[in-house]
């Protein structure tokens, strides 16, 4: 028995040692660029790296079981609950926040304001659900979102909005819808976030819901609806952090501390994303450009991290 356990440990450890560093790639552009930047840096330092495409929903299981190592963009607005739960349990490692603040919420191009007077105040949506109705939505307003976990349906209910959520597969699909609506000056409400390139290309605004708080999510009595939770918007100055598996932090402490210090500005992230979504460079091209142009920056963060 003892012998078998020992053999298992030996095999398991050598597997863990030999395994390449696995970086999570999700379904929106800036995250993909940051994942590729980390990949390019690690490759230049002599490490073996693998990019793995997974959804946000899937990534948590992979990170906590050491099957994935690194996630470069964990957003407070969409991922705080899961992050907090796993971090408290010691199942993942917090590699720190970027200095920029983030926001993720309902958003519209500016001309929509004329079609729904009172915006950006959310109460305007109570009166103009029909403005956002489409064929097949049975008179209900349509809000276009992505595959990321958001309490939108709970919010719609607790704020008494006559809306449904149309959920698309990725960021690219949202921008296609948005582009089509803008071309025809049709009313549209989409999930958007900052930093992102969208606001710089299409002028627009976030809907202003009641201010977010933990109490709003946990205490039904809180807020405009005393019987239901989630009667508020998402955080307006949310954090954006880097997260790793326990395996990564233990086996690559030098890389982990470099990632901790890695920081990009809001402008930089928006600019890099636009290169992919507007100028149509590939994610890989943009990542390689960044790594080549910021050599001094990242070599300082990862000095002494060379793999032998
Ligand atoms: C996680 N996201 C930036 C798509 O909201």
Tab-separated table of C-alpha atoms and ligand atoms in Angstrom:
chain	number	residue	atom	x	y	z
A	1	UNK	CA	0.000	0.000	0.000
A	2	UNK	CA	2.710	2.416	1.088
A	3	UNK	CA	4.744	1.501	-1.949
A	4	UNK	CA	1.862	2.159	-4.322
A	5	UNK	CA	1.167	5.527	-2.769
A	6	UNK	CA	4.836	6.425	-3.086
A	7	UNK	CA	4.928	5.392	-6.723
A	8	UNK	CA	1.804	7.408	-7.401
A	9	UNK	CA	3.332	10.471	-5.780
A	10	UNK	CA	6.505	10.067	-7.792
A	11	UNK	CA	4.622	9.714	-11.073
A	12	UNK	CA	2.266	12.545	-10.229
A	13	UNK	CA	5.124	14.867	-9.309
A	14	UNK	CA	7.124	14.113	-12.409
A	15	UNK	CA	4.005	14.693	-14.473
A	16	UNK	CA	3.528	18.041	-12.751
A	17	UNK	CA	7.183	18.907	-13.299
A	18	UNK	CA	7.198	17.965	-16.953
A	19	UNK	CA	3.891	19.578	-17.844
A	20	UNK	CA	4.121	22.785	-19.867
A	21	UNK	CA	2.762	26.039	-18.471
A	22	UNK	CA	-0.860	26.196	-19.562
A	23	UNK	CA	-2.330	29.624	-20.164
A	24	UNK	CA	-6.091	30.117	-20.352
A	25	UNK	CA	-7.500	31.746	-23.502
A	26	UNK	CA	-11.113	32.989	-23.205
A	27	UNK	CA	-13.564	34.502	-25.676
A	28	UNK	CA	-12.853	38.229	-25.782
A	29	UNK	CA	-9.951	40.037	-27.414
A	30	UNK	CA	-7.963	41.759	-24.668
A	31	UNK	CA	-7.805	38.562	-22.630
A	32	UNK	CA	-6.537	36.670	-25.655
A	33	UNK	CA	-3.865	39.289	-26.264
A	34	UNK	CA	-2.635	39.221	-22.656
A	35	UNK	CA	-2.568	35.417	-22.674
A	36	UNK	CA	-0.445	35.535	-25.844
A	37	UNK	CA	1.845	38.195	-24.385
A	38	UNK	CA	2.522	35.942	-21.385
A	39	UNK	CA	3.089	33.010	-23.751
A	40	UNK	CA	5.612	34.980	-25.831
A	41	UNK	CA	7.484	36.175	-22.738
A	42	UNK	CA	7.716	32.671	-21.262
A	43	UNK	CA	8.874	31.212	-24.585
A	44	UNK	CA	11.647	33.816	-24.788
A	45	UNK	CA	12.712	32.830	-21.282
A	46	UNK	CA	12.991	29.203	-22.391
A	47	UNK	CA	9.801	27.695	-20.968
A	48	UNK	CA	7.406	25.318	-22.603
A	49	UNK	CA	3.962	26.897	-22.929
A	50	UNK	CA	0.562	25.754	-24.086
A	51	UNK	CA	-2.439	27.996	-24.771
A	52	UNK	CA	-5.742	26.363	-23.911
A	53	UNK	CA	-9.049	27.743	-25.164
A	54	UNK	CA	-11.711	27.444	-22.494
A	55	UNK	CA	-14.759	29.353	-21.358
A	56	UNK	CA	-14.757	31.324	-18.121
A	57	UNK	CA	-17.144	28.743	-16.672
A	58	UNK	CA	-14.715	25.899	-17.439
A	59	UNK	CA	-11.529	27.653	-16.384
A	60	UNK	CA	-12.144	27.476	-12.620
A	61	UNK	CA	-12.176	23.692	-12.502
A	62	UNK	CA	-8.997	23.533	-14.597
A	63	UNK	CA	-7.194	26.110	-12.444
A	64	UNK	CA	-8.086	24.525	-9.132
A	65	UNK	CA	-6.991	21.067	-10.317
A	66	UNK	CA	-3.677	22.346	-11.775
A	67	UNK	CA	-4.772	21.491	-15.318
A	68	UNK	CA	-4.537	25.162	-16.250
A	69	UNK	CA	-1.958	27.509	-14.752
A	70	UNK	CA	-2.593	31.096	-15.591
A	71	UNK	CA	-5.530	33.417	-16.284
A	72	UNK	CA	-4.461	36.979	-17.116
A	73	UNK	CA	-7.858	38.734	-16.939
A	74	UNK	CA	-10.175	38.025	-14.049
A	75	UNK	CA	-12.817	40.779	-14.012
A	76	UNK	CA	-14.584	41.799	-10.831
A	77	UNK	CA	-17.914	42.485	-12.577
A	78	UNK	CA	-18.269	38.980	-13.987
A	79	UNK	CA	-15.975	36.752	-11.934
A	80	UNK	CA	-15.771	38.011	-8.374
A	81	UNK	CA	-18.011	35.371	-6.812
A	82	UNK	CA	-16.179	32.381	-8.222
A	83	UNK	CA	-12.778	33.943	-7.637
A	84	UNK	CA	-13.534	34.713	-3.978
A	85	UNK	CA	-14.928	31.260	-3.330
A	86	UNK	CA	-11.899	29.417	-4.750
A	87	UNK	CA	-9.360	31.835	-3.334
A	88	UNK	CA	-10.792	31.475	0.174
A	89	UNK	CA	-10.541	27.699	-0.188
A	90	UNK	CA	-6.858	28.007	-1.130
A	91	UNK	CA	-7.563	26.425	-4.525
A	92	UNK	CA	-6.119	29.259	-6.657
A	93	UNK	CA	-3.506	31.987	-6.225
A	94	UNK	CA	-4.136	35.737	-6.476
A	95	UNK	CA	-1.330	37.257	-8.568
A	96	UNK	CA	-2.497	40.808	-7.998
A	97	UNK	CA	-4.454	43.553	-9.717
A	98	UNK	CA	-3.600	45.723	-12.702
A	99	UNK	CA	-3.649	49.434	-11.868
A	100	UNK	CA	-6.563	50.173	-14.232
A	101	UNK	CA	-10.176	50.048	-13.082
A	102	UNK	CA	-12.856	48.195	-15.011
A	103	UNK	CA	-16.558	48.398	-15.680
A	104	UNK	CA	-18.892	45.848	-17.281
A	105	UNK	CA	-22.525	46.718	-17.862
A	106	UNK	CA	-25.440	47.529	-20.167
A	107	UNK	CA	-24.341	50.001	-22.836
A	108	UNK	CA	-25.805	51.803	-25.882
A	109	UNK	CA	-24.558	53.979	-28.756
A	110	UNK	CA	-25.327	57.667	-28.086
A	111	UNK	CA	-28.114	58.106	-30.675
A	112	UNK	CA	-30.225	55.631	-28.669
A	113	UNK	CA	-30.681	58.339	-26.045
A	114	UNK	CA	-33.050	60.208	-28.367
A	115	UNK	CA	-35.163	57.070	-28.753
A	116	UNK	CA	-35.415	56.451	-25.011
A	117	UNK	CA	-35.537	59.777	-23.188
A	118	UNK	CA	-34.220	59.673	-19.637
A	119	UNK	CA	-31.200	57.453	-20.381
A	120	UNK	CA	-28.645	56.840	-18.944
A	121	UNK	CA	-30.928	56.554	-15.868
A	122	UNK	CA	-32.141	52.936	-15.743
A	123	UNK	CA	-35.679	54.062	-14.922
A	124	UNK	CA	-36.007	55.171	-18.544
A	125	UNK	CA	-35.901	51.475	-19.495
A	126	UNK	CA	-39.099	50.866	-17.543
A	127	UNK	CA	-40.935	53.053	-20.034
A	128	UNK	CA	-39.227	52.175	-23.291
A	129	UNK	CA	-39.035	48.389	-23.251
A	130	UNK	CA	-40.984	48.490	-26.550
A	131	UNK	CA	-38.297	50.579	-28.188
A	132	UNK	CA	-35.907	47.652	-27.747
A	133	UNK	CA	-38.432	44.957	-28.724
A	134	UNK	CA	-37.751	42.823	-31.805
A	135	UNK	CA	-39.587	40.320	-33.944
A	136	UNK	CA	-40.129	37.296	-31.727
A	137	UNK	CA	-39.502	39.029	-28.395
A	138	UNK	CA	-43.249	39.333	-27.697
A	139	UNK	CA	-43.095	43.038	-27.032
A	140	UNK	CA	-40.296	42.679	-24.493
A	141	UNK	CA	-37.134	44.702	-24.810
A	142	UNK	CA	-34.011	42.778	-25.875
A	143	UNK	CA	-30.658	43.110	-24.134
A	144	UNK	CA	-27.728	41.540	-26.010
A	145	UNK	CA	-25.103	39.850	-23.848
A	146	UNK	CA	-22.215	37.382	-24.006
A	147	UNK	CA	-21.541	33.976	-22.456
A	148	UNK	CA	-20.181	35.407	-19.209
A	149	UNK	CA	-21.986	34.848	-15.992
A	150	UNK	CA	-23.995	37.895	-15.005
A	151	UNK	CA	-27.048	38.258	-12.792
A	152	UNK	CA	-28.892	40.013	-15.641
A	153	UNK	CA	-32.078	38.018	-15.374
A	154	UNK	CA	-32.220	38.549	-11.610
A	155	UNK	CA	-31.623	42.248	-12.130
A	156	UNK	CA	-34.318	42.536	-14.811
A	157	UNK	CA	-36.761	40.932	-12.420
A	158	UNK	CA	-35.901	42.886	-9.320
A	159	UNK	CA	-35.877	46.214	-11.156
A	160	UNK	CA	-39.214	45.460	-12.813
A	161	UNK	CA	-37.917	45.697	-16.372
A	162	UNK	CA	-39.841	44.124	-19.239
A	163	UNK	CA	-36.724	42.738	-20.952
A	164	UNK	CA	-35.240	39.458	-22.122
A	165	UNK	CA	-31.557	38.564	-22.498
A	166	UNK	CA	-30.219	37.457	-25.857
A	167	UNK	CA	-27.010	35.593	-25.067
A	168	UNK	CA	-24.308	35.344	-27.758
A	169	UNK	CA	-21.225	33.129	-27.844
A	170	UNK	CA	-18.387	35.651	-27.665
A	171	UNK	CA	-17.337	39.290	-27.846
A	172	UNK	CA	-17.029	39.231	-31.633
A	173	UNK	CA	-20.717	38.264	-32.005
A	174	UNK	CA	-21.771	41.208	-29.808
A	175	UNK	CA	-19.768	43.670	-31.928
A	176	UNK	CA	-21.347	42.272	-35.115
A	177	UNK	CA	-24.823	42.969	-33.712
A	178	UNK	CA	-23.740	46.388	-32.543
A	179	UNK	CA	-22.244	47.287	-35.912
A	180	UNK	CA	-25.407	46.260	-37.749
A	181	UNK	CA	-27.623	48.298	-35.434
A	182	UNK	CA	-25.394	51.366	-35.714
A	183	UNK	CA	-25.355	51.149	-39.518
A	184	UNK	CA	-29.186	51.343	-39.545
A	185	UNK	CA	-29.463	53.612	-36.486
A	186	UNK	CA	-31.568	50.995	-34.735
A	187	UNK	CA	-32.045	51.043	-30.944
A	188	UNK	CA	-29.773	48.519	-29.222
A	189	UNK	CA	-28.599	47.640	-25.730
A	190	UNK	CA	-25.486	45.475	-25.384
A	191	UNK	CA	-23.117	44.208	-22.736
A	192	UNK	CA	-19.927	46.242	-22.988
A	193	UNK	CA	-16.953	46.921	-20.783
A	194	UNK	CA	-13.919	49.149	-20.263
A	195	UNK	CA	-11.129	48.895	-21.050
A	196	UNK	CA	-12.315	47.946	-24.516
A	197	UNK	CA	-11.900	49.521	-27.956
A	198	UNK	CA	-15.657	49.866	-28.561
A	199	UNK	CA	-16.205	53.138	-26.699
A	200	UNK	CA	-13.348	54.784	-28.586
A	201	UNK	CA	-14.794	53.827	-31.994
A	202	UNK	CA	-18.530	54.245	-31.285
A	203	UNK	CA	-19.548	57.022	-28.889
A	204	UNK	CA	-21.874	55.616	-26.233
A	205	UNK	CA	-22.741	55.315	-22.566
A	206	UNK	CA	-23.401	52.782	-19.853
A	207	UNK	CA	-26.884	52.599	-18.340
A	208	UNK	CA	-26.723	53.993	-14.793
A	209	UNK	CA	-28.303	51.414	-12.508
A	210	UNK	CA	-28.462	51.857	-8.703
A	211	UNK	CA	-24.897	51.728	-7.360
A	212	UNK	CA	-23.471	48.269	-6.793
A	213	UNK	CA	-22.765	46.910	-3.315
A	214	UNK	CA	-22.323	43.510	-1.710
A	215	UNK	CA	-25.500	44.153	0.243
A	216	UNK	CA	-27.447	44.557	-2.989
A	217	UNK	CA	-26.432	41.030	-4.007
A	218	UNK	CA	-26.953	39.398	-0.623
A	219	UNK	CA	-29.678	41.336	1.177
A	220	UNK	CA	-33.115	41.194	-0.431
A	221	UNK	CA	-34.336	44.093	1.675
A	222	UNK	CA	-31.650	46.378	0.274
A	223	UNK	CA	-32.476	48.788	-2.536
A	224	UNK	CA	-35.503	49.749	-4.627
A	225	UNK	CA	-37.005	46.243	-4.458
A	226	UNK	CA	-37.330	45.124	-0.847
A	227	UNK	CA	-38.215	41.541	-1.826
A	228	UNK	CA	-35.450	40.680	-4.284
A	229	UNK	CA	-31.660	40.961	-4.502
A	230	UNK	CA	-29.638	42.256	-7.485
A	231	UNK	CA	-31.546	45.535	-7.775
A	232	UNK	CA	-28.303	47.330	-8.697
A	233	UNK	CA	-25.684	47.657	-11.442
A	234	UNK	CA	-22.204	46.166	-11.646
A	235	UNK	CA	-19.171	47.797	-9.961
A	236	UNK	CA	-18.173	51.054	-11.701
A	237	UNK	CA	-14.555	50.905	-10.614
A	238	UNK	CA	-13.971	47.179	-10.512
A	239	UNK	CA	-10.626	45.395	-10.277
A	240	UNK	CA	-8.901	43.351	-12.934
A	241	UNK	CA	-6.584	40.648	-11.689
A	242	UNK	CA	-4.244	37.857	-12.582
A	243	UNK	CA	-4.804	34.402	-11.149
A	244	UNK	CA	-2.783	31.189	-11.182
A	245	UNK	CA	-2.943	27.576	-10.108
A	246	UNK	CA	-1.146	26.522	-6.947
A	247	UNK	CA	1.170	24.426	-9.116
A	248	UNK	CA	2.317	27.469	-11.078
A	249	UNK	CA	3.014	29.598	-7.997
A	250	UNK	CA	4.979	26.770	-6.404
A	251	UNK	CA	6.946	25.591	-9.433
A	252	UNK	CA	7.606	28.934	-11.097
A	253	UNK	CA	7.932	31.496	-8.286
A	254	UNK	CA	10.066	33.795	-10.435
A	255	UNK	CA	7.493	33.857	-13.243
A	256	UNK	CA	4.700	34.288	-10.699
A	257	UNK	CA	6.368	37.328	-9.211
A	258	UNK	CA	6.947	38.772	-12.693
A	259	UNK	CA	3.275	38.315	-13.572
A	260	UNK	CA	2.378	39.984	-10.276
A	261	UNK	CA	4.246	43.091	-11.386
A	262	UNK	CA	3.014	43.004	-14.993
A	263	UNK	CA	0.839	46.057	-15.594
A	264	UNK	CA	-0.658	47.680	-18.696
A	265	UNK	CA	-2.581	50.934	-18.881
A	266	UNK	CA	-6.223	51.214	-19.900
A	267	UNK	CA	-5.148	53.043	-23.056
A	268	UNK	CA	-2.691	50.342	-23.951
A	269	UNK	CA	-5.265	47.555	-23.559
A	270	UNK	CA	-7.818	49.458	-25.656
A	271	UNK	CA	-5.258	50.215	-28.316
A	272	UNK	CA	-4.081	46.589	-28.523
A	273	UNK	CA	-7.673	45.298	-28.738
A	274	UNK	CA	-8.501	47.743	-31.552
A	275	UNK	CA	-5.547	46.417	-33.540
A	276	UNK	CA	-7.305	43.040	-33.609
A	277	UNK	CA	-11.011	43.950	-33.748
A	278	UNK	CA	-10.751	47.056	-35.949
A	279	UNK	CA	-7.470	46.801	-37.863
A	280	UNK	CA	-7.772	43.009	-38.181
A	281	UNK	CA	-4.290	41.967	-37.121
A	282	UNK	CA	-4.169	38.569	-35.457
A	283	UNK	CA	-3.967	38.251	-31.674
A	284	UNK	CA	-0.572	36.578	-32.077
A	285	UNK	CA	0.784	39.406	-34.250
A	286	UNK	CA	-0.308	42.019	-31.741
A	287	UNK	CA	1.180	40.074	-28.809
A	288	UNK	CA	4.509	39.628	-30.600
A	289	UNK	CA	4.595	43.338	-31.488
A	290	UNK	CA	4.038	44.235	-27.833
A	291	UNK	CA	6.697	41.837	-26.587
A	292	UNK	CA	9.225	43.159	-29.131
A	293	UNK	CA	8.451	46.797	-28.387
A	294	UNK	CA	8.414	46.419	-24.590
A	295	UNK	CA	11.505	44.307	-24.121
A	296	UNK	CA	13.060	46.535	-21.478
A	297	UNK	CA	9.820	46.597	-19.521
A	298	UNK	CA	9.246	42.842	-19.319
A	299	UNK	CA	12.896	41.818	-19.125
A	300	UNK	CA	13.122	43.874	-15.955
A	301	UNK	CA	10.078	42.124	-14.466
A	302	UNK	CA	11.360	38.671	-15.371
A	303	UNK	CA	15.091	39.122	-14.901
A	304	UNK	CA	16.600	35.975	-13.363
A	305	UNK	CA	13.640	33.876	-14.594
A	306	UNK	CA	15.538	32.156	-17.428
A	307	UNK	CA	14.831	28.453	-17.644
A	308	UNK	CA	18.016	26.409	-17.624
B	1	LIG	C1	-15.250	39.458	-18.974
B	1	LIG	N1	-15.687	40.523	-19.914
B	1	LIG	C2	-14.602	41.545	-20.062
B	1	LIG	C3	-16.028	39.953	-21.218
B	1	LIG	O1	-16.758	41.118	-19.361
